[in-house]
Short mmCIF file of C-alpha atoms in Angstrom, two decimals:
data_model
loop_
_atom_site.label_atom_id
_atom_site.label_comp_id
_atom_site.label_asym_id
_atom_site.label_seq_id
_atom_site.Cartn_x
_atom_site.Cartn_y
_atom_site.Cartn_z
CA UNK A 163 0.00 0.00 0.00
CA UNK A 164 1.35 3.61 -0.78
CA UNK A 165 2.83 5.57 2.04
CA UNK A 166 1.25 8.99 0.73
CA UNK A 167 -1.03 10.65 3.26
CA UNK A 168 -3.31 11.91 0.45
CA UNK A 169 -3.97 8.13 -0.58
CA UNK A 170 -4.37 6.87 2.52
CA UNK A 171 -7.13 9.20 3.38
CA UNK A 172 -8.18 9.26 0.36
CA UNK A 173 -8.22 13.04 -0.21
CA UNK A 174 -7.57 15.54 -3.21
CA UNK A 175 -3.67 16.35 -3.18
CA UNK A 176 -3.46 19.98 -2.28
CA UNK A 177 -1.69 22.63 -0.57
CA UNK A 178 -2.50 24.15 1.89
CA UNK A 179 -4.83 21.14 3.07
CA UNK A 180 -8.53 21.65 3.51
CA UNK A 181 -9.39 21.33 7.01
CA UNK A 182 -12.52 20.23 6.82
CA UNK A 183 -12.54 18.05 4.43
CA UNK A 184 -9.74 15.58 6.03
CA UNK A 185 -11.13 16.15 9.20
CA UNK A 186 -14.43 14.28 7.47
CA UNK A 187 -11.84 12.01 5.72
CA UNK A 188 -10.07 11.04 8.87
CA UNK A 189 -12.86 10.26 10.90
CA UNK A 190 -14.69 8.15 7.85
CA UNK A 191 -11.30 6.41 7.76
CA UNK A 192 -11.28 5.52 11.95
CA UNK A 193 -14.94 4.30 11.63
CA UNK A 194 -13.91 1.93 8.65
CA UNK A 195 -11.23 0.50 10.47
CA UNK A 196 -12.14 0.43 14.08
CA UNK A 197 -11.12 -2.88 15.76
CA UNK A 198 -14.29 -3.87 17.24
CA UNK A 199 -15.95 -4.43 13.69
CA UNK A 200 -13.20 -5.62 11.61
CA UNK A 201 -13.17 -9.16 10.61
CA UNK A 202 -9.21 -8.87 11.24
CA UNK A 203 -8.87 -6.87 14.72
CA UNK A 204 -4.62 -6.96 13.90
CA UNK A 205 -4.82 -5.39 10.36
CA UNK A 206 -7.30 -3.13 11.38
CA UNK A 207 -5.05 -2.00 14.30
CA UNK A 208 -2.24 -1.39 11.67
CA UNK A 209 -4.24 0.49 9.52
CA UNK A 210 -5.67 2.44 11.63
CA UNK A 211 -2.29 3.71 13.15
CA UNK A 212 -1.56 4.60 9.14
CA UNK A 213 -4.38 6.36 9.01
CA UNK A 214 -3.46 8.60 11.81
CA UNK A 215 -0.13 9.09 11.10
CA UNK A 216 -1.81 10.64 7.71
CA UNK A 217 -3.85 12.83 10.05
CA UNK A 218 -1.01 13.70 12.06
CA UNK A 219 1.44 14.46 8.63
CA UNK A 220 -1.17 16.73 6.89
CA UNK A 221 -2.63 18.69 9.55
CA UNK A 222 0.90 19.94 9.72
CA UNK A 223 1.27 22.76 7.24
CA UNK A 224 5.23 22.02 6.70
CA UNK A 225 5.02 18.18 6.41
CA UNK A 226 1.80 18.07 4.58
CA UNK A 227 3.93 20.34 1.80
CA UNK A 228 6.56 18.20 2.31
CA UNK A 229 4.44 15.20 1.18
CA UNK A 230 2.91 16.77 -1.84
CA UNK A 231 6.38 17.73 -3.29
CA UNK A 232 7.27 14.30 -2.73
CA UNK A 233 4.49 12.88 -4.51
CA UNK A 234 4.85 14.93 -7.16
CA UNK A 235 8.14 13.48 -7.87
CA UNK A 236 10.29 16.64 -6.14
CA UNK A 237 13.60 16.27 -4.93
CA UNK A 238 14.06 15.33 -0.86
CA UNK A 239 16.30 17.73 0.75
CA UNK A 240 19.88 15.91 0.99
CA UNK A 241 19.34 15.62 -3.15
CA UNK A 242 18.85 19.64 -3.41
CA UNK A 243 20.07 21.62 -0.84
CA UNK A 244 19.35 25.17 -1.64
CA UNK A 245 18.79 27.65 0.78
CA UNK A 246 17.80 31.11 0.05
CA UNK A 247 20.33 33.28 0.34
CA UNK A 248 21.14 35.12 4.02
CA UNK A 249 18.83 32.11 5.77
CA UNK A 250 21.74 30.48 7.53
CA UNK A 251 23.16 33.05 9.18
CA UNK A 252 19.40 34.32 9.89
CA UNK A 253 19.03 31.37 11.82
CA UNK A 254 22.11 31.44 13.96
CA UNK A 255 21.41 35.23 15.04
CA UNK A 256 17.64 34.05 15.72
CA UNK A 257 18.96 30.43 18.03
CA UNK A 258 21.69 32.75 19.68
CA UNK A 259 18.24 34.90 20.65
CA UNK A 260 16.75 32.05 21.86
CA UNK A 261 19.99 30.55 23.83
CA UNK A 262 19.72 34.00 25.33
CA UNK A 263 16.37 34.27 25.97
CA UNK A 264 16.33 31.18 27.44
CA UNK A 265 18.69 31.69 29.83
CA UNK A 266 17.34 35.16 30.85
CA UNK A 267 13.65 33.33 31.06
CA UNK A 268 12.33 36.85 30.16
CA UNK A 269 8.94 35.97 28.53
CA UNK A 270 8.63 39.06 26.88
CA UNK A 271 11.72 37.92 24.60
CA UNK A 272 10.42 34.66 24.34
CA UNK A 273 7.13 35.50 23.35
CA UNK A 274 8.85 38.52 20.42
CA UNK A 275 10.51 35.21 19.07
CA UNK A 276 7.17 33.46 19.36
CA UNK A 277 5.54 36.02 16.90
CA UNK A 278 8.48 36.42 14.49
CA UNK A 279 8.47 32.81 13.93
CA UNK A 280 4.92 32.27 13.64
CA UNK A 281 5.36 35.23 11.32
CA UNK A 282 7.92 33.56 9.36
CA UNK A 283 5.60 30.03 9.09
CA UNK A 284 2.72 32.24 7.92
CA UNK A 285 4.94 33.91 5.23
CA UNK A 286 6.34 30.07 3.95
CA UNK A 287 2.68 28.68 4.35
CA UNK A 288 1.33 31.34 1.57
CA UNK A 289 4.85 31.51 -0.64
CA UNK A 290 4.53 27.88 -0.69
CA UNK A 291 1.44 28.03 -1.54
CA UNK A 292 2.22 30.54 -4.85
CA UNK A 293 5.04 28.00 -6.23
CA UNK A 294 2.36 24.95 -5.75
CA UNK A 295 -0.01 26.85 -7.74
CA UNK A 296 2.76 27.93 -10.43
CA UNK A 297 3.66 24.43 -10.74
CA UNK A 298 0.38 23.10 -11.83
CA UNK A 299 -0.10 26.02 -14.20
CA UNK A 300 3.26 25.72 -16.04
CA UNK A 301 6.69 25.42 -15.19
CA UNK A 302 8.63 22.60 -13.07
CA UNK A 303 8.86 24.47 -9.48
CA UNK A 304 9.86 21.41 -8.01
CA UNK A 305 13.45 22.46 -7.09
CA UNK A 306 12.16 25.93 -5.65
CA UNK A 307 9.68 24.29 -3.75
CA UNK A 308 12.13 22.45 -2.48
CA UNK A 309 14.42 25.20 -1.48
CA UNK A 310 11.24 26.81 0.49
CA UNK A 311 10.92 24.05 2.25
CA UNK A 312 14.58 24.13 3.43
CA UNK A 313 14.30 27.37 4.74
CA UNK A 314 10.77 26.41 6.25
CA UNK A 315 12.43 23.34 8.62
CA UNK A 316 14.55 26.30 10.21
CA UNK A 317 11.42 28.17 11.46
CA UNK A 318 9.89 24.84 12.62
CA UNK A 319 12.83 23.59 14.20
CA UNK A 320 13.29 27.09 16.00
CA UNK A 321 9.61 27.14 17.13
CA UNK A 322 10.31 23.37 18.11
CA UNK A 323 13.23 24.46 20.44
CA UNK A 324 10.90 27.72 21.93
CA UNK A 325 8.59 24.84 23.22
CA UNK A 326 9.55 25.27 27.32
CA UNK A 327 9.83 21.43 27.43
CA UNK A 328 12.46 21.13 24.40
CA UNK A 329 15.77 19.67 25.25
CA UNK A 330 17.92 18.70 23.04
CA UNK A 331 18.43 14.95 24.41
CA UNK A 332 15.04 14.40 23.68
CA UNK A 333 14.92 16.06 20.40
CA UNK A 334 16.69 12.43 19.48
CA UNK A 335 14.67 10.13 21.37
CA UNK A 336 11.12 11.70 19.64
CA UNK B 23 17.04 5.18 20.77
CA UNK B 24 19.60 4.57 22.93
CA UNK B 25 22.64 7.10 22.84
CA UNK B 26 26.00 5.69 23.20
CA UNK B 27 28.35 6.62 26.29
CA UNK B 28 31.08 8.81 24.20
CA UNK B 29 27.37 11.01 22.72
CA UNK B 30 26.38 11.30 26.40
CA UNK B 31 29.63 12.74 27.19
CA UNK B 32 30.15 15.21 24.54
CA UNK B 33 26.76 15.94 24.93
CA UNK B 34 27.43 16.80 29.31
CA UNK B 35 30.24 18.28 28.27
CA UNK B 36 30.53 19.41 25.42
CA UNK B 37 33.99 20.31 24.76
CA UNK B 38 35.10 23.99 23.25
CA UNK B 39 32.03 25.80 23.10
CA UNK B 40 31.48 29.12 21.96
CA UNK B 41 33.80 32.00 19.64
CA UNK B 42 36.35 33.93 19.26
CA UNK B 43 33.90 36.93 18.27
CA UNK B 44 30.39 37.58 17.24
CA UNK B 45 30.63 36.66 12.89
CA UNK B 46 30.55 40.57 12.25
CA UNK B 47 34.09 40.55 14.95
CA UNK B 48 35.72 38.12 13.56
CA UNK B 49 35.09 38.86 9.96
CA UNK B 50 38.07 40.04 8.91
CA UNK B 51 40.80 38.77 11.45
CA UNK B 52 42.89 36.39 8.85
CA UNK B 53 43.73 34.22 11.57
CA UNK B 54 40.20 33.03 12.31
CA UNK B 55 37.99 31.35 9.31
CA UNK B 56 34.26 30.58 10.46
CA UNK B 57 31.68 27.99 8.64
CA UNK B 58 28.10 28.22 9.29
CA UNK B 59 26.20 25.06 8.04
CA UNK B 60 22.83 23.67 8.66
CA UNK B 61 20.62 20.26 7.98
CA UNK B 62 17.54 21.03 6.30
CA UNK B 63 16.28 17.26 7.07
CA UNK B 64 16.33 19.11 10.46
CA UNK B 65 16.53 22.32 10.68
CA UNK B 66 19.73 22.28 13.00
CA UNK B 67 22.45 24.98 12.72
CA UNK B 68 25.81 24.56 12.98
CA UNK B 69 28.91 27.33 13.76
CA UNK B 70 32.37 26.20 13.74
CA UNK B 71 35.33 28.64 14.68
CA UNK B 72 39.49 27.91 13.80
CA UNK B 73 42.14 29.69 14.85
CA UNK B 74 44.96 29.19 12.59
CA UNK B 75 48.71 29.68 13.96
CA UNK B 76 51.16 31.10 12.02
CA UNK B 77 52.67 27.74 10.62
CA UNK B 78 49.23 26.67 9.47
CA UNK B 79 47.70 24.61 12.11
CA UNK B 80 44.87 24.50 13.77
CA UNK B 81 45.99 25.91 17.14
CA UNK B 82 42.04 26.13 18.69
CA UNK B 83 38.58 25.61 17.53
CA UNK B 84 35.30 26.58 19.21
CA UNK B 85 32.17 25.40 18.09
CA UNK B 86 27.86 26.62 18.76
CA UNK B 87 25.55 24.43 17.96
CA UNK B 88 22.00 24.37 18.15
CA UNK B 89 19.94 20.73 17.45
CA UNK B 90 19.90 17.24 19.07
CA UNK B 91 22.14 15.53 21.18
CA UNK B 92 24.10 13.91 18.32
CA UNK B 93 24.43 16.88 16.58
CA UNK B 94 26.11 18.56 19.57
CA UNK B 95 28.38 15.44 19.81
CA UNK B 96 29.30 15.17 16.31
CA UNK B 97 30.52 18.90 16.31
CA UNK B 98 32.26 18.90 20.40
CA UNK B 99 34.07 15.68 19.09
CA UNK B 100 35.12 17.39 15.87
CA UNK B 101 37.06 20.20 17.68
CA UNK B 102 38.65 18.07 19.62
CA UNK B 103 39.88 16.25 16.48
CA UNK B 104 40.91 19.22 14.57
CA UNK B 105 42.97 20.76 17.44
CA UNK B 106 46.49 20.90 16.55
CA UNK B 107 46.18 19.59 12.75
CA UNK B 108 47.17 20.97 10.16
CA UNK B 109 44.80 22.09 7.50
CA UNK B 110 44.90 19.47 4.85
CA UNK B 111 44.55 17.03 7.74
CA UNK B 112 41.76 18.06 9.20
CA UNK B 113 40.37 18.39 5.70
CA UNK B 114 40.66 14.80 5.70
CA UNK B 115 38.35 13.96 8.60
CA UNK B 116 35.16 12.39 7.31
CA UNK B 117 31.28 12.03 8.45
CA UNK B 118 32.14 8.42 8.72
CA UNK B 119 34.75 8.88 11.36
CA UNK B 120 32.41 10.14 13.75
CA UNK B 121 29.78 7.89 13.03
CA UNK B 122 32.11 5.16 13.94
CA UNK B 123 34.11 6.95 16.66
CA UNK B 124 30.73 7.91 18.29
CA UNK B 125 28.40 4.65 17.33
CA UNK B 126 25.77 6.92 15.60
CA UNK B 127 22.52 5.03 14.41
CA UNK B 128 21.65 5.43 10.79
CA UNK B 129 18.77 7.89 11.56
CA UNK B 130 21.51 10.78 13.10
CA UNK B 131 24.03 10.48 10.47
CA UNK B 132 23.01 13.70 8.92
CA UNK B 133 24.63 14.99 12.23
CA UNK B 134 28.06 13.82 11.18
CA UNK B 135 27.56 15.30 7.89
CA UNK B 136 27.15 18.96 9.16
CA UNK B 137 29.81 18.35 11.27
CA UNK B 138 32.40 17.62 8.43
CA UNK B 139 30.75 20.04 6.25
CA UNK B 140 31.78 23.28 9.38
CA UNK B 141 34.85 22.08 9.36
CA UNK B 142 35.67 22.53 5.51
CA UNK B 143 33.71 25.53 5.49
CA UNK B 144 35.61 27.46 8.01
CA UNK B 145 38.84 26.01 6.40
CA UNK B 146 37.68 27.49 3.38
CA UNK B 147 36.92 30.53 4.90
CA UNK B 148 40.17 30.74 6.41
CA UNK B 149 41.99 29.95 2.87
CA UNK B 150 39.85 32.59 1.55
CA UNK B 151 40.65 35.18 3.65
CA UNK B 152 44.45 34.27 2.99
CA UNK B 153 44.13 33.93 -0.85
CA UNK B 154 44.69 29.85 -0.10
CA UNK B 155 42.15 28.57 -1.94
CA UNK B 156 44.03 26.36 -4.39
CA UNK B 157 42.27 26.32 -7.99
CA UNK B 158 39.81 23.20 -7.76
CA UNK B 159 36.89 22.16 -9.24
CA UNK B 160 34.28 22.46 -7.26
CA UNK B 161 32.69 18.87 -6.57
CA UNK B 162 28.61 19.26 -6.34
CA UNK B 163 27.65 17.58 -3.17
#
């Protein structure tokens, strides 16, 4: 069976994802395999726990993009590594922020890096959004789309890390 | 996942931490070169400080990094590697001696890899500052 979210809930490939309509997907999906009324309680069990791991990968903005590049045939990121230009060292001013405002435990800093990054996710979400639609009008955007999403990871990771229970440690046991 | 002993210990105490200067400080001593890398599978970055002596070794190296465990490990281990080589030698040092030297699983290997890729981008930098940079062809990654 295919690993794409979009198949598995059987739901129209799109960016962003609507809402609604695999919120009615997902819950069609639990009620078709729940347990208690499957003729095989095991395979219902491991479809089930695909069919929320589909839930879980498109009602996130960055991974659901993530999986429609890939199923449109777009380059993972160790195969095209472009990063807008500046982003990098963006990034390390932004986490040396953090380290500080971590340390400090002012929430006022905390919650100005809050709002810049959820900003910044808001700003990927709809330029993201423009190259997806560019793509199915003409041009391969594949490899842009691509380099959006590198950027994108930063912000995540960084609003990841703002999360008072972060540590890194556990960063490798999630 | 279980972390091995030598990640736990890097990762306590993580060895040569922090800079010789904010970037914008050290940006044009010729003694210093900086790389600044990052993962985008995820999202960790990555700064790694040399100090070059005067007969081209690495005489210190400090090192920020902000992501996982292994990540922290793969870079503290690195400075402790470079310390006291010579360029071209710590050019040498690969992904793959990490992974080995610290037992990294498969899933945290991309940690190695930014760790090898600081320390030939601050070497760079440093040859760059210096008008090093021997005529190569670039090799795409």
């Amino acid at each position: 069976m295919s690993s794409d979210p979009f198949d598995i809930l059987g739901i129209e490939p799109a960016f962003p994802v609507d809402e609604a309509a695999l919120r009615q997907a997902w819950l069609k999906a639990t009620a078709k395999h729940h347990p208690d009324r499957a003729p095989d309680p095991e395979e219902a069990h491991r479809k089930l726990a695909q069919v929320n791991e589909a839930n879980r990968t498109l009602s996130d903005p960055e991974r659901a993009a993530n999986a429609l590049l890939t199923r449109l045939g777009g380059p993972t990121p160790d195969k095209h590594k472009a990063l807008p230009d500046g982003i990098l060292m963006e990034m390390l001013e932004v986490r040396d922020q953090l380290e500080e405002a971590k340390r400090s435990r002012d929430p006022e800093d905390i919650a100005r890096l809050e709002a810049w990054a959820d900003q910044q996710r808001g700003m990927w979400i709809e330029r993201v959004d423009g190259l997806f639609r560019a793509h199915g009008e003409s041009d391969d955007r594949r490899d842009e789309i691509r380099e959006s999403l590198n950027a994108w990871r930063y912000i995540e990771r960084l609003i990841e890390q703002l999360d008072p229970d972060y540590s890194p440690a556990q960063a490798d046991f999630g | 996942m279980a972390y091995s002993e030598k990640v736990i210990d890097h990762y306590e105490n993580p060895r040569n931490v922090g800079n010789f200067g904010t970037t914008a400080d050290v940006k044009t001593r010729k003694d210093i070169g900086v790389g600044v890398v990052g993962a985008p599978e995820c999202g960790d970055v990555m700064q790694l400080q040399i100090k070059v002596d005067e007969s081209g070794k690495i005489e210190d190296a400090k090192f920020k990094c902000f992501g996982c465990g292994s990540a922290i490990a793969s870079s503290s281990l690195a400075t402790e590697w470079i310390k006291g080589k010579t360029l071209d030698e710590a050019m040498a040092i690969k992904n793959t001696d990490l992974v080995e030297e610290l037992s990294l699983p498969p899933v945290k290997i991309h940690c190695s890899v930014l760790a090898e890729d600081s320390i030939k981008s601050a070497i760079k930098d440093y040859q760059k500052k210096n008008g090093l940079l021997k005529e190569e062809h670039e090799h795409a990654h």
